[in-house]
mmCIF file of C-alpha atoms in Angstrom:
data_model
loop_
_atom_site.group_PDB
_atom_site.id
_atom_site.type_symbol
_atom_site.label_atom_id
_atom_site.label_comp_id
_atom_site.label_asym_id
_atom_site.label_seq_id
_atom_site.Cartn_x
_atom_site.Cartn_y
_atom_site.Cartn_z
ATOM 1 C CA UNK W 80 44.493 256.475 -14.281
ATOM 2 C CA UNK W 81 46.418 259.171 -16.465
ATOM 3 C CA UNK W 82 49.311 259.678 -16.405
ATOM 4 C CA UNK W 83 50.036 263.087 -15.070
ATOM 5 C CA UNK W 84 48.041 261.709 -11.914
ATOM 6 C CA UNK W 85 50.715 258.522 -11.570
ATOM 7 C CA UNK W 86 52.589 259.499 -8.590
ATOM 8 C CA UNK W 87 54.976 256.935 -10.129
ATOM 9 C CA UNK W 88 55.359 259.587 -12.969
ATOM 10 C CA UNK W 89 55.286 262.539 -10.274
ATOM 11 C CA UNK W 90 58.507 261.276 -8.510
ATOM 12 C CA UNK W 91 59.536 258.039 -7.419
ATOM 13 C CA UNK W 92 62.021 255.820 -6.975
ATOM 14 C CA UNK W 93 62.145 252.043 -6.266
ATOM 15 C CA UNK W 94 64.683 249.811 -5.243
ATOM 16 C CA UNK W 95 65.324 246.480 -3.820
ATOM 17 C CA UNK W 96 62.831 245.929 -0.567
ATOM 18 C CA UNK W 97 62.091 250.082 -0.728
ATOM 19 C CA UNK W 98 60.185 252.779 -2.458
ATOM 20 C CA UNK W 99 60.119 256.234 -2.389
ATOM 21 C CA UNK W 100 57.966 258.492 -3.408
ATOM 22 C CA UNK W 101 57.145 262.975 -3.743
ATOM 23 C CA UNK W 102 60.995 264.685 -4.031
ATOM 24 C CA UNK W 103 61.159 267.357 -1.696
ATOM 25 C CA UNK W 104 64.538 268.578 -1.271
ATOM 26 C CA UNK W 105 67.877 268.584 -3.480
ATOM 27 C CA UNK W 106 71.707 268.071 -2.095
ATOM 28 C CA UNK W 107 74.654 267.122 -3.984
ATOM 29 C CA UNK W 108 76.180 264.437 -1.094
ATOM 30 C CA UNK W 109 79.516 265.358 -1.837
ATOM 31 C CA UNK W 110 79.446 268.799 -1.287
ATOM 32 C CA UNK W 111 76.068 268.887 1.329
ATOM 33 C CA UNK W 112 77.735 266.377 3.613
ATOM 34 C CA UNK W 113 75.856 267.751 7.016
ATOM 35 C CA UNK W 114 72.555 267.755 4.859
ATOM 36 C CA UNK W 115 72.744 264.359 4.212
ATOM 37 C CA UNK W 116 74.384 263.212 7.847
ATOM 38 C CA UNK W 117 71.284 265.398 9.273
ATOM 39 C CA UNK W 118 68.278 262.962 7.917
ATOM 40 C CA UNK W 119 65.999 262.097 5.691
ATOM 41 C CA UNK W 120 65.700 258.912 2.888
ATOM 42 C CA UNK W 121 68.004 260.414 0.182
ATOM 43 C CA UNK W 122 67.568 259.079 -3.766
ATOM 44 C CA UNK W 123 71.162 259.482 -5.533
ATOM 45 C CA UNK W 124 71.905 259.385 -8.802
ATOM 46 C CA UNK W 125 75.686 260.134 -9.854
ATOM 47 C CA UNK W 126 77.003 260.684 -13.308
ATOM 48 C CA UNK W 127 80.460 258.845 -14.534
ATOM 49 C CA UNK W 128 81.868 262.416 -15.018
ATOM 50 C CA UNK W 129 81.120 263.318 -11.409
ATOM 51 C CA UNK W 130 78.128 265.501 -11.376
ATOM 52 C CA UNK W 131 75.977 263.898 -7.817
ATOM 53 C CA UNK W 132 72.459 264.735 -7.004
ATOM 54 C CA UNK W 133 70.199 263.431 -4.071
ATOM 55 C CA UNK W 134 66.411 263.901 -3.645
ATOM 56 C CA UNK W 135 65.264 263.700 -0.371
ATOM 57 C CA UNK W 136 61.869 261.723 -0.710
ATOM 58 C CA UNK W 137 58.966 262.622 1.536
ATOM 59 C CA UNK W 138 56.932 258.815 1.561
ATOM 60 C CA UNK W 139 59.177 255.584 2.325
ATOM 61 C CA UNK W 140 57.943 251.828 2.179
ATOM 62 C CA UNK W 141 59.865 249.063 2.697
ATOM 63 C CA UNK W 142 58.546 245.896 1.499
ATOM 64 C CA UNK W 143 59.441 242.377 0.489
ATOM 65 C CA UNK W 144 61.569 241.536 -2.540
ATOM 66 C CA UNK W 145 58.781 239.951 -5.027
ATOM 67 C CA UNK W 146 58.396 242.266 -8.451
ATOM 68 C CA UNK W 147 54.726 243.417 -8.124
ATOM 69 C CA UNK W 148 53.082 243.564 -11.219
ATOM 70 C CA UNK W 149 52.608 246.699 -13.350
ATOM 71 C CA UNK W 150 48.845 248.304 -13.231
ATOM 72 C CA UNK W 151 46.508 247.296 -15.816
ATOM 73 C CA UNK W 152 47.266 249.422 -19.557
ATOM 74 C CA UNK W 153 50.964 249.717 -18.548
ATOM 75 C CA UNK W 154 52.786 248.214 -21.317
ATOM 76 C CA UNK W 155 56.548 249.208 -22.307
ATOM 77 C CA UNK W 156 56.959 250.141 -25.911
ATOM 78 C CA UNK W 157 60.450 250.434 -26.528
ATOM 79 C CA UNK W 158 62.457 252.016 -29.873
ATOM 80 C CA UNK W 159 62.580 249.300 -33.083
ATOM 81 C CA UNK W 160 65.396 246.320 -32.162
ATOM 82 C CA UNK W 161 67.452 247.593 -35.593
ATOM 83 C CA UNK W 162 67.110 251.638 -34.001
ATOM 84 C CA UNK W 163 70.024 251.301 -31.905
ATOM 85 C CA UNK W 164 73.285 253.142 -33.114
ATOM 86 C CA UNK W 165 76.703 252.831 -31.307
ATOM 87 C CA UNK W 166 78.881 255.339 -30.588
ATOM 88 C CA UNK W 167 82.465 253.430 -31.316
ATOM 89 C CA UNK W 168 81.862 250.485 -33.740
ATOM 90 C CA UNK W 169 83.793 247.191 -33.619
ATOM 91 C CA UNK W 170 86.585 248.755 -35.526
ATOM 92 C CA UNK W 171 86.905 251.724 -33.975
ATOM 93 C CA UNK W 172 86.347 249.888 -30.502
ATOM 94 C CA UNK W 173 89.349 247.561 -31.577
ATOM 95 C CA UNK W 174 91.472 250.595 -32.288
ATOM 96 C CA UNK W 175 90.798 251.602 -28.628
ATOM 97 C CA UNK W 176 91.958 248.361 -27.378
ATOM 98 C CA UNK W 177 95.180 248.367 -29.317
ATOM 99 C CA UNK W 178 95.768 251.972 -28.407
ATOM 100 C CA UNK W 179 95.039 251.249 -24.744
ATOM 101 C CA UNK W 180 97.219 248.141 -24.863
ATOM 102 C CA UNK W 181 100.115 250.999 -26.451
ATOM 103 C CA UNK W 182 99.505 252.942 -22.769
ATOM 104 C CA UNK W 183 99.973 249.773 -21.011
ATOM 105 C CA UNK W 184 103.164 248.475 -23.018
ATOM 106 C CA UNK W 185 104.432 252.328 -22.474
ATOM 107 C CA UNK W 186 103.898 252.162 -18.596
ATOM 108 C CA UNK W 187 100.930 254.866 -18.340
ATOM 109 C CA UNK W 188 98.701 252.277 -17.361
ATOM 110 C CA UNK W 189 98.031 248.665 -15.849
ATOM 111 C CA UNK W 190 93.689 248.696 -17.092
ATOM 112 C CA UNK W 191 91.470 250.994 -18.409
ATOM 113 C CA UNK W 192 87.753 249.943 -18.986
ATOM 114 C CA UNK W 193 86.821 250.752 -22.422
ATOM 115 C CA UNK W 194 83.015 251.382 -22.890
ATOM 116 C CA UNK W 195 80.283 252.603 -25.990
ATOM 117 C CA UNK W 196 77.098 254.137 -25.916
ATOM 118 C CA UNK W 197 74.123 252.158 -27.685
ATOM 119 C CA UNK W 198 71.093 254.706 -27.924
ATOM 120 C CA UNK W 199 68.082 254.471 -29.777
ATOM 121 C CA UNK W 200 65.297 257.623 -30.332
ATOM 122 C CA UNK W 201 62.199 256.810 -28.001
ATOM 123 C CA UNK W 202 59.501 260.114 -28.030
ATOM 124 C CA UNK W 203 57.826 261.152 -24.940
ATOM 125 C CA UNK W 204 56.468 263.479 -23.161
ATOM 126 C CA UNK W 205 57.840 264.814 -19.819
ATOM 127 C CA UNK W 206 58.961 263.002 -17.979
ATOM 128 C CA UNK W 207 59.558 260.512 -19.999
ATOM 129 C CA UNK W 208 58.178 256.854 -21.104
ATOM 130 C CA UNK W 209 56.664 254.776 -18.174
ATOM 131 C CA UNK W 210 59.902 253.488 -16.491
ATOM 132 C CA UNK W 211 57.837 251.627 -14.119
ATOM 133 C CA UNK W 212 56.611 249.093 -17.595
ATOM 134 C CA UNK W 213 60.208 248.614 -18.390
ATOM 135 C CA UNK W 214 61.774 247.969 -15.018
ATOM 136 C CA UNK W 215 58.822 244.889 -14.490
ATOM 137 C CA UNK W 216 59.962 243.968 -18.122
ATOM 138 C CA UNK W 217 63.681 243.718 -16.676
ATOM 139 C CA UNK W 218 62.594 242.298 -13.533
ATOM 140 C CA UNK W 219 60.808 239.274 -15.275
ATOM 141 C CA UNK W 220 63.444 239.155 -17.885
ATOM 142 C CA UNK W 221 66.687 239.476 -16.347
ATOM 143 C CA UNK W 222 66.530 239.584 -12.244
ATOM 144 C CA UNK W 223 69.087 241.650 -10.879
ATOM 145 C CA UNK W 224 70.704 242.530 -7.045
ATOM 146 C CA UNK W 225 70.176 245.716 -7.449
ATOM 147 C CA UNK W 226 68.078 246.334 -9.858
ATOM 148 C CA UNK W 227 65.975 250.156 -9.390
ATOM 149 C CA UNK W 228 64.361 252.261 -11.077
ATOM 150 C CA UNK W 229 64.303 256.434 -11.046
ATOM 151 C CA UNK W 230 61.830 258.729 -11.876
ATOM 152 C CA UNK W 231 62.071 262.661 -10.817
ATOM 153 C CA UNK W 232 60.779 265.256 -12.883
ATOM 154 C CA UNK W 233 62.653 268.126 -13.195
ATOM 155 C CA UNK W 234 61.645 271.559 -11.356
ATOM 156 C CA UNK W 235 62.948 275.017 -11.042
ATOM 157 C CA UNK W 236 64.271 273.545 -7.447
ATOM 158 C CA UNK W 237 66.264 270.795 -8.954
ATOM 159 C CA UNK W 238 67.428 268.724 -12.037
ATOM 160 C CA UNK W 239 65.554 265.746 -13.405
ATOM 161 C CA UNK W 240 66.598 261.855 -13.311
ATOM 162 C CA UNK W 241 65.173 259.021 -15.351
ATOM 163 C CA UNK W 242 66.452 255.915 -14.695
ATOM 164 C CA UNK W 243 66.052 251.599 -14.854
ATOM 165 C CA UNK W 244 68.836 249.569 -14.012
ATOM 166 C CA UNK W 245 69.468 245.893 -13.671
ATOM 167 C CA UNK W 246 73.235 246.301 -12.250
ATOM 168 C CA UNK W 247 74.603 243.520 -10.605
ATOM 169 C CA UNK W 248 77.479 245.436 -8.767
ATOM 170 C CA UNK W 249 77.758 247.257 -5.520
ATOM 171 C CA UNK W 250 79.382 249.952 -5.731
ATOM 172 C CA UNK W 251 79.004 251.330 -1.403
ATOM 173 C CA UNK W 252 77.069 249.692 1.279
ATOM 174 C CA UNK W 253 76.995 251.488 4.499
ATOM 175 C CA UNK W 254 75.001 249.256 8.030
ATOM 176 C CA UNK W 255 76.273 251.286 10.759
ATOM 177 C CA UNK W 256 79.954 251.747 10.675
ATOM 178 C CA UNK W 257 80.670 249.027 7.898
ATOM 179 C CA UNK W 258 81.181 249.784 4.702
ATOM 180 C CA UNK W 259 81.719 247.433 1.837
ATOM 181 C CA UNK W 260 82.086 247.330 -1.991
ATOM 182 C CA UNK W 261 81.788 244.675 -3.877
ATOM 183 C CA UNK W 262 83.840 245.171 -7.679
ATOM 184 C CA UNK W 263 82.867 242.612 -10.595
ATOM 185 C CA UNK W 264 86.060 241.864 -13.174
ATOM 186 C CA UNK W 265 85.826 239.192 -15.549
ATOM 187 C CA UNK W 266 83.073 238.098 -17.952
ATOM 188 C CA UNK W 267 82.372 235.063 -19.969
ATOM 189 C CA UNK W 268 79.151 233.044 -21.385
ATOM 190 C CA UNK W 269 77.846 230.436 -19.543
ATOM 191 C CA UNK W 270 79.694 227.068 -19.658
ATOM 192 C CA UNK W 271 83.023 229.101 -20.909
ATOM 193 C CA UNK W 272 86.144 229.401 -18.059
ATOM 194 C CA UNK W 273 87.728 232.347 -16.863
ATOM 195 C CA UNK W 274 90.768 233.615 -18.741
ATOM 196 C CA UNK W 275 94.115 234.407 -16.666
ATOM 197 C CA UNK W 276 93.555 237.867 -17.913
ATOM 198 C CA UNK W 277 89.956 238.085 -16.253
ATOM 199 C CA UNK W 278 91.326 236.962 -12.531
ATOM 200 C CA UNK W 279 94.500 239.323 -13.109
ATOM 201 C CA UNK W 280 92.187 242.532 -13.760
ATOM 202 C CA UNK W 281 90.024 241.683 -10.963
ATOM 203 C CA UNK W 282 92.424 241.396 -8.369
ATOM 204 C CA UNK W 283 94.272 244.768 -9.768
ATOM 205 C CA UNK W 284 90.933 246.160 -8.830
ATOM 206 C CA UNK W 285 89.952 244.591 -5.587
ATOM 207 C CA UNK W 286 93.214 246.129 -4.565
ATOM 208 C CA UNK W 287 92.514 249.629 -6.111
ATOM 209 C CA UNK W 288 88.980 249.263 -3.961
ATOM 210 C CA UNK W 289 91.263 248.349 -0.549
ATOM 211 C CA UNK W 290 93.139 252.090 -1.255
ATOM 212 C CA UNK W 291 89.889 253.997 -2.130
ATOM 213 C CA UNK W 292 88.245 252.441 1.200
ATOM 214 C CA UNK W 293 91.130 253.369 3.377
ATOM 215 C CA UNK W 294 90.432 257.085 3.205
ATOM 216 C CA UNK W 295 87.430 256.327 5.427
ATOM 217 C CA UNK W 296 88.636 253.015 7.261
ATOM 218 C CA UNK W 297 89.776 252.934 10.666
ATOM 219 C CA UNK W 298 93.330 251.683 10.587
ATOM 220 C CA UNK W 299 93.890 247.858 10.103
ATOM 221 C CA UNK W 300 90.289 247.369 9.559
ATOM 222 C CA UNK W 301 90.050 246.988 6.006
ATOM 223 C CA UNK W 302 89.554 243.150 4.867
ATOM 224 C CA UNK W 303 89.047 241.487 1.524
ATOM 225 C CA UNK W 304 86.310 238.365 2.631
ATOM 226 C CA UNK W 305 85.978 237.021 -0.929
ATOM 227 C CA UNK W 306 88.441 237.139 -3.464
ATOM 228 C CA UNK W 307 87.683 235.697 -7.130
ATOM 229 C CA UNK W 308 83.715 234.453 -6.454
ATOM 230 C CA UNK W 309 81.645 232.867 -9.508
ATOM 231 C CA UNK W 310 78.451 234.623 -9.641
ATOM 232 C CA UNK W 311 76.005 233.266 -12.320
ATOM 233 C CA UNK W 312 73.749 236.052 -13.941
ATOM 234 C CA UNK W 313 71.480 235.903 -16.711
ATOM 235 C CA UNK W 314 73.293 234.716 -19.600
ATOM 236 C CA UNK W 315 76.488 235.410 -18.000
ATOM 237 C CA UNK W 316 79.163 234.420 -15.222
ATOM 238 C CA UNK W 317 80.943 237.042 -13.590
ATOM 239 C CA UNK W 318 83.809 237.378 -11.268
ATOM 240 C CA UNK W 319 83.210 239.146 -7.847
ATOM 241 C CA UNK W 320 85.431 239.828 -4.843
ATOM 242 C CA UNK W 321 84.549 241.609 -1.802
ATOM 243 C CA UNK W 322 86.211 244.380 0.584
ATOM 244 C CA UNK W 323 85.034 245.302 3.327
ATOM 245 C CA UNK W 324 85.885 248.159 6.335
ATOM 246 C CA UNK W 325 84.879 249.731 9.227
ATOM 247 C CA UNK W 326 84.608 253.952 9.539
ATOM 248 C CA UNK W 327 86.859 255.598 11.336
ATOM 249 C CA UNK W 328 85.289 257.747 14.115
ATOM 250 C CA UNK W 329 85.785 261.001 12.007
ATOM 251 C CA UNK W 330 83.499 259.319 9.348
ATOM 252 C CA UNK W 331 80.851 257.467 11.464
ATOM 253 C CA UNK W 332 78.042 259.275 10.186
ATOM 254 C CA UNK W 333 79.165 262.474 10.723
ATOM 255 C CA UNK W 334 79.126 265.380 7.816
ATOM 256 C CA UNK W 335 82.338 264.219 6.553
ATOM 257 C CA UNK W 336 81.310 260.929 5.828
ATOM 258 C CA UNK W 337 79.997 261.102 2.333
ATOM 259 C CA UNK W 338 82.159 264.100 1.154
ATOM 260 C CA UNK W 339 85.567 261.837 2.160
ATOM 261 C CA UNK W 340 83.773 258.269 1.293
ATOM 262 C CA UNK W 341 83.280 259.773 -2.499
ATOM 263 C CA UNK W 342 85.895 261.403 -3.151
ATOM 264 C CA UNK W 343 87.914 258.486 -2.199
ATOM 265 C CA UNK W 344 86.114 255.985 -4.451
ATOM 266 C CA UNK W 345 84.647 257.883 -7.233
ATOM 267 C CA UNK W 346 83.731 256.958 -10.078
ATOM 268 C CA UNK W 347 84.379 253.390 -9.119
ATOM 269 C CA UNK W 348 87.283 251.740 -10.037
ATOM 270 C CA UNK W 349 85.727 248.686 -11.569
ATOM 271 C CA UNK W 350 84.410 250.957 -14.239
ATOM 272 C CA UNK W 351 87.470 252.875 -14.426
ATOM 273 C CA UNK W 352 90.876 251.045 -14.591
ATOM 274 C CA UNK W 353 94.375 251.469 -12.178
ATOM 275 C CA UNK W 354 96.007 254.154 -11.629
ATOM 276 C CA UNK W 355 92.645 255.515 -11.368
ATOM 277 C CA UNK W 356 93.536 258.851 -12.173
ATOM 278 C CA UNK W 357 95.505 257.261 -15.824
ATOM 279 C CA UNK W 358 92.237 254.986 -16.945
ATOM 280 C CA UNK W 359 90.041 258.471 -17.003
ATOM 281 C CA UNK W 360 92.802 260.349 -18.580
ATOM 282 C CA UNK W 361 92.407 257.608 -21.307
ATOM 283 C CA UNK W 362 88.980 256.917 -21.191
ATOM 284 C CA UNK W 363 88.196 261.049 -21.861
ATOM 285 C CA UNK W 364 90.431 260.144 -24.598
ATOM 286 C CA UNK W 365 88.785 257.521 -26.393
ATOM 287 C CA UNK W 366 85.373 257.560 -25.253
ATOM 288 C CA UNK W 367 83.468 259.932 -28.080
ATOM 289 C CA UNK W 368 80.472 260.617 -25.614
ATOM 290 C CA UNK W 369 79.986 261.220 -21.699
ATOM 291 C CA UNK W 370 78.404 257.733 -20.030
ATOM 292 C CA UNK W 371 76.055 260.160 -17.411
ATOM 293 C CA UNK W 372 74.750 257.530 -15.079
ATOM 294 C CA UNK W 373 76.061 254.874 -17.058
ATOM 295 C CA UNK W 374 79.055 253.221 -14.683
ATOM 296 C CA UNK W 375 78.443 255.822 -12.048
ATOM 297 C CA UNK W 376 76.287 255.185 -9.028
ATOM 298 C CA UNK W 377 72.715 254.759 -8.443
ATOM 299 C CA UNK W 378 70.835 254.006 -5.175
ATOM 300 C CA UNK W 379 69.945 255.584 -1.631
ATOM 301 C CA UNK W 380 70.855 256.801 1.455
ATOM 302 C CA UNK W 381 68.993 256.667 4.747
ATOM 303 C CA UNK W 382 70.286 258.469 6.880
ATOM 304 C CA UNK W 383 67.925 257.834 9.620
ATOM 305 C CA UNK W 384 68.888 253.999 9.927
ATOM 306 C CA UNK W 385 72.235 254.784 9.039
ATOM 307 C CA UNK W 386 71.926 252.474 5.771
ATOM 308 C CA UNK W 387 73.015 253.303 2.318
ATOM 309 C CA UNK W 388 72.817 251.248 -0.590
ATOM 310 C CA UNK W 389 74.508 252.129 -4.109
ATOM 311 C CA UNK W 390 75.024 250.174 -7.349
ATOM 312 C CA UNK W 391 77.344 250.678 -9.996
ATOM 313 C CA UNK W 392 75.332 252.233 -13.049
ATOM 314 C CA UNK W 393 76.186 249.093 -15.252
ATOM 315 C CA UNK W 394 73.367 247.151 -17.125
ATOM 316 C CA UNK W 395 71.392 250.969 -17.031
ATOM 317 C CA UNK W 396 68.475 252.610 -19.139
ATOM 318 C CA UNK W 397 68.732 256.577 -19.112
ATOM 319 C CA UNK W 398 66.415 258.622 -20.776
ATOM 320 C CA UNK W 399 66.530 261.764 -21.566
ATOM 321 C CA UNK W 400 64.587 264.502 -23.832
ATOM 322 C CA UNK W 401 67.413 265.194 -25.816
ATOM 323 C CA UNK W 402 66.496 265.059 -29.754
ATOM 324 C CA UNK W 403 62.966 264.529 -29.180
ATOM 325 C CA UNK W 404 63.809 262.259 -26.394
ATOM 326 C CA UNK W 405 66.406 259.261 -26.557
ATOM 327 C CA UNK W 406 66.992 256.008 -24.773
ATOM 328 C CA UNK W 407 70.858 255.094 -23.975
ATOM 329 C CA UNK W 408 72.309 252.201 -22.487
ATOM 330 C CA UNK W 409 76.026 251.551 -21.904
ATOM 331 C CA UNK W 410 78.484 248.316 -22.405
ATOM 332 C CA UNK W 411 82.046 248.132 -21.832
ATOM 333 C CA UNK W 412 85.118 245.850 -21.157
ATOM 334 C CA UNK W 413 87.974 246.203 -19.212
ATOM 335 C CA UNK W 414 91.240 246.342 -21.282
ATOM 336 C CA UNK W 415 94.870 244.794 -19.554
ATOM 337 C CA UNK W 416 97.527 243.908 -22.112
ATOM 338 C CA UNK W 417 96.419 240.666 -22.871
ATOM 339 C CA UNK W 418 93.698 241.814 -23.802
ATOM 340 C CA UNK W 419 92.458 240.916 -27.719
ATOM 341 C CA UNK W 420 90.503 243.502 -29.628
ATOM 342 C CA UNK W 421 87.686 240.796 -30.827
ATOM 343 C CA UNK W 422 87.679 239.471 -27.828
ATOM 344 C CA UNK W 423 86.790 242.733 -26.092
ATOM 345 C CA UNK W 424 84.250 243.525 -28.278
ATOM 346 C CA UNK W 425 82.272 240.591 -28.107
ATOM 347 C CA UNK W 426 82.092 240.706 -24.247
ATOM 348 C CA UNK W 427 80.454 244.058 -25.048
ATOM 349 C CA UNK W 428 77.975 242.690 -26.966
ATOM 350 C CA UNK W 429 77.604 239.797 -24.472
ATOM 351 C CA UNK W 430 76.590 242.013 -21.834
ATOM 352 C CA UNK W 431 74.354 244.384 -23.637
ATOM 353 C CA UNK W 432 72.744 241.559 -26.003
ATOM 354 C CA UNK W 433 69.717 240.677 -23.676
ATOM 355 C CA UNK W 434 69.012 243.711 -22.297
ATOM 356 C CA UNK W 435 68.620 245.320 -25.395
ATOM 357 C CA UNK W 436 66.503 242.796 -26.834
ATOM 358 C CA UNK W 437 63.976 243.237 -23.538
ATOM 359 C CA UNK W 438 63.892 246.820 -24.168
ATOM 360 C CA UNK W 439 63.233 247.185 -27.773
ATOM 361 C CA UNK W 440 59.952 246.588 -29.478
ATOM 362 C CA UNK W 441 60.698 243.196 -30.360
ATOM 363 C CA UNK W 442 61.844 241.400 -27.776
ATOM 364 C CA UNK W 443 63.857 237.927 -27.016
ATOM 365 C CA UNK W 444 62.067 235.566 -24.868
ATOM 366 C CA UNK W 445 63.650 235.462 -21.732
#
């Protein structure tokens, strides 16, 4: 098969027990609320700094979970393991912490998640290398929840997306009238404990996530059923806590549903810090790059069943053409006051170490 006659290639998207496939129409879901409410099965990708854009897809399947095997001659070739530059370095990412720690100690701030850029050059030609090779190698390599993949070529209709994720975070699930998110804090290697500092930073945020889901809620519906989880990931243990609401009736899939549901909880707070509004002050401040689709939000919306699904862009693979076309991928920690600079920086390596390795050239066995 060639390439230009993949529909894979053409547009198409792929998530947990769906696909999509041929883009047809473009919205931006917090501005086109009554487009979205109206129908269709809506792929969303959503940038860090805000900018939102939905395809409406034409074909839908929904099938079982199992990773189906790439087609024959569909091999990932991935930039050279020692290719991949950082955009803060562990001093310069230990200067962050301490100057973060400085906003804290001065009041401006209880937790602001601190995050590089890793990117490595990768050639292509539009629109772009064969996502569908590297989110198999991911798959096989290091299963995630919401793992996905993103593929639409960019017209004079609408803007382009290439993406392959492996997040392991809800960011918004929508069944009906119940919405939930589900924020990870706290990170350490298999085998190691949880630090005081971990639990503290997650329950800041499972409380932040309470607020941002209250703009939507109906009143004393909001609920928190799991608080501090364990969650075991590939060469990591996370902590995960759970809220939960139900819509109010001004919000139950009406057209102000998505408008008032993102503007109360974007970007998410997990990636973010508390006050929400001081961690991206802070974060513009000391992050040298944009993250894109890094730590924003990735997934779909079906507005036909009334079912959304959207990740947080963590553990994420964006391409784009830029200098001859370059692969990025985005780690991060989240920064309280007792927070130590070394320490920080190795949890970023932690989480980006095996994902990087799968998508270079020479890869770790997983």
């Amino acid at each position: 098969m060639r390439w230009e006659d993949d529909p894979d290639r053409a547009g198409s998207a792929a998530f947990r027990g769906v696909r999509a496939w041929e883009p047809v129409e473009h919205a931006d879901p917090a501005r086109d609320g009554a487009r979205i409410a109206a129908g269709g099965f809506w792929v969303v990708v959503a940038t860090f700094e805000g900018r939102l854009d939905a395809w409406r897809m034409a074909r839908v399947e929904r099938q079982d979970d199992p990773v189906p095997e790439p087609a024959p001659g569909r091999v990932w070739e991935g930039p050279p393991a020692e290719s991949w530059e950082t955009t803060l370095d562990a001093g310069a990412y230990a200067a962050g912490v301490e100057a973060i720690r400085s906003d804290i100690r001065d009041g401006e701030v209880y937790q602001v998640n601190l995050c590089r850029m890793l990117g490595a050059p990768l050639p292509a030609p539009q629109p772009g290398p064969d996502a569908v090779a590297l989110a198999h190698r991911l798959a096989t390599g290091n299963p995630a929840r919401f793992a996905s993949r993103i593929v639409i070529p960019a017209t004079d209709a609408w803007p382009g997306a290439w993406v392959v994720s492996a997040s392991p975070e809800l960011y918004l699930a929508v069944d009906g009238r119940r919405v939930a998110s589900s924020p990870i804090k706290g990170t350490a290697a298999p085998g190691e404990p949880m630090l005081p500092k971990d639990e503290a930073e997650n329950i800041m945020i499972t409380d932040l996530i309470r607020n941002d889901l209250s703009h939507v809620a109906a009143p004393g519906s909001v609920g928190v059923p799991e608080l501090l989880g364990l969650h075991d990931l590939p060469g990591l243990v996370h902590l995960q806590s759970t809220v939960e609401a139900e819509l109010a009736d001004a919000f139950d899939w009406t057209p102000a549903l998505w408008p008032a549901l993102l503007a109360g909880t974007f970007p998410p707070g997990s990636v973010s810090g508390a006050p929400k509004s001081s961690a991206l002050r802070i974060i513009a401040r000391e992050e040298p790059t944009a993250r894109g689709p890094y730590c924003g939000g990735i997934g779909w919306i079906d507005a036909d069943r009334r079912r959304a699904e959207l990740a947080v862009g963590i553990r994420t693979f964006v391409w784009t053409p830029d200098q001859g076309g370059r692969l990025t991928f985005g780690t991060g920690a989240g920064i309280t006051w007792g927070s130590d600079p070394v320490a920080e920086w190795e949890e970023t390596e932690l989480k980006a170490r095996r994902l990087i390795a799968l998508a270079s050239t020479a890869t770790m066995t997983p």
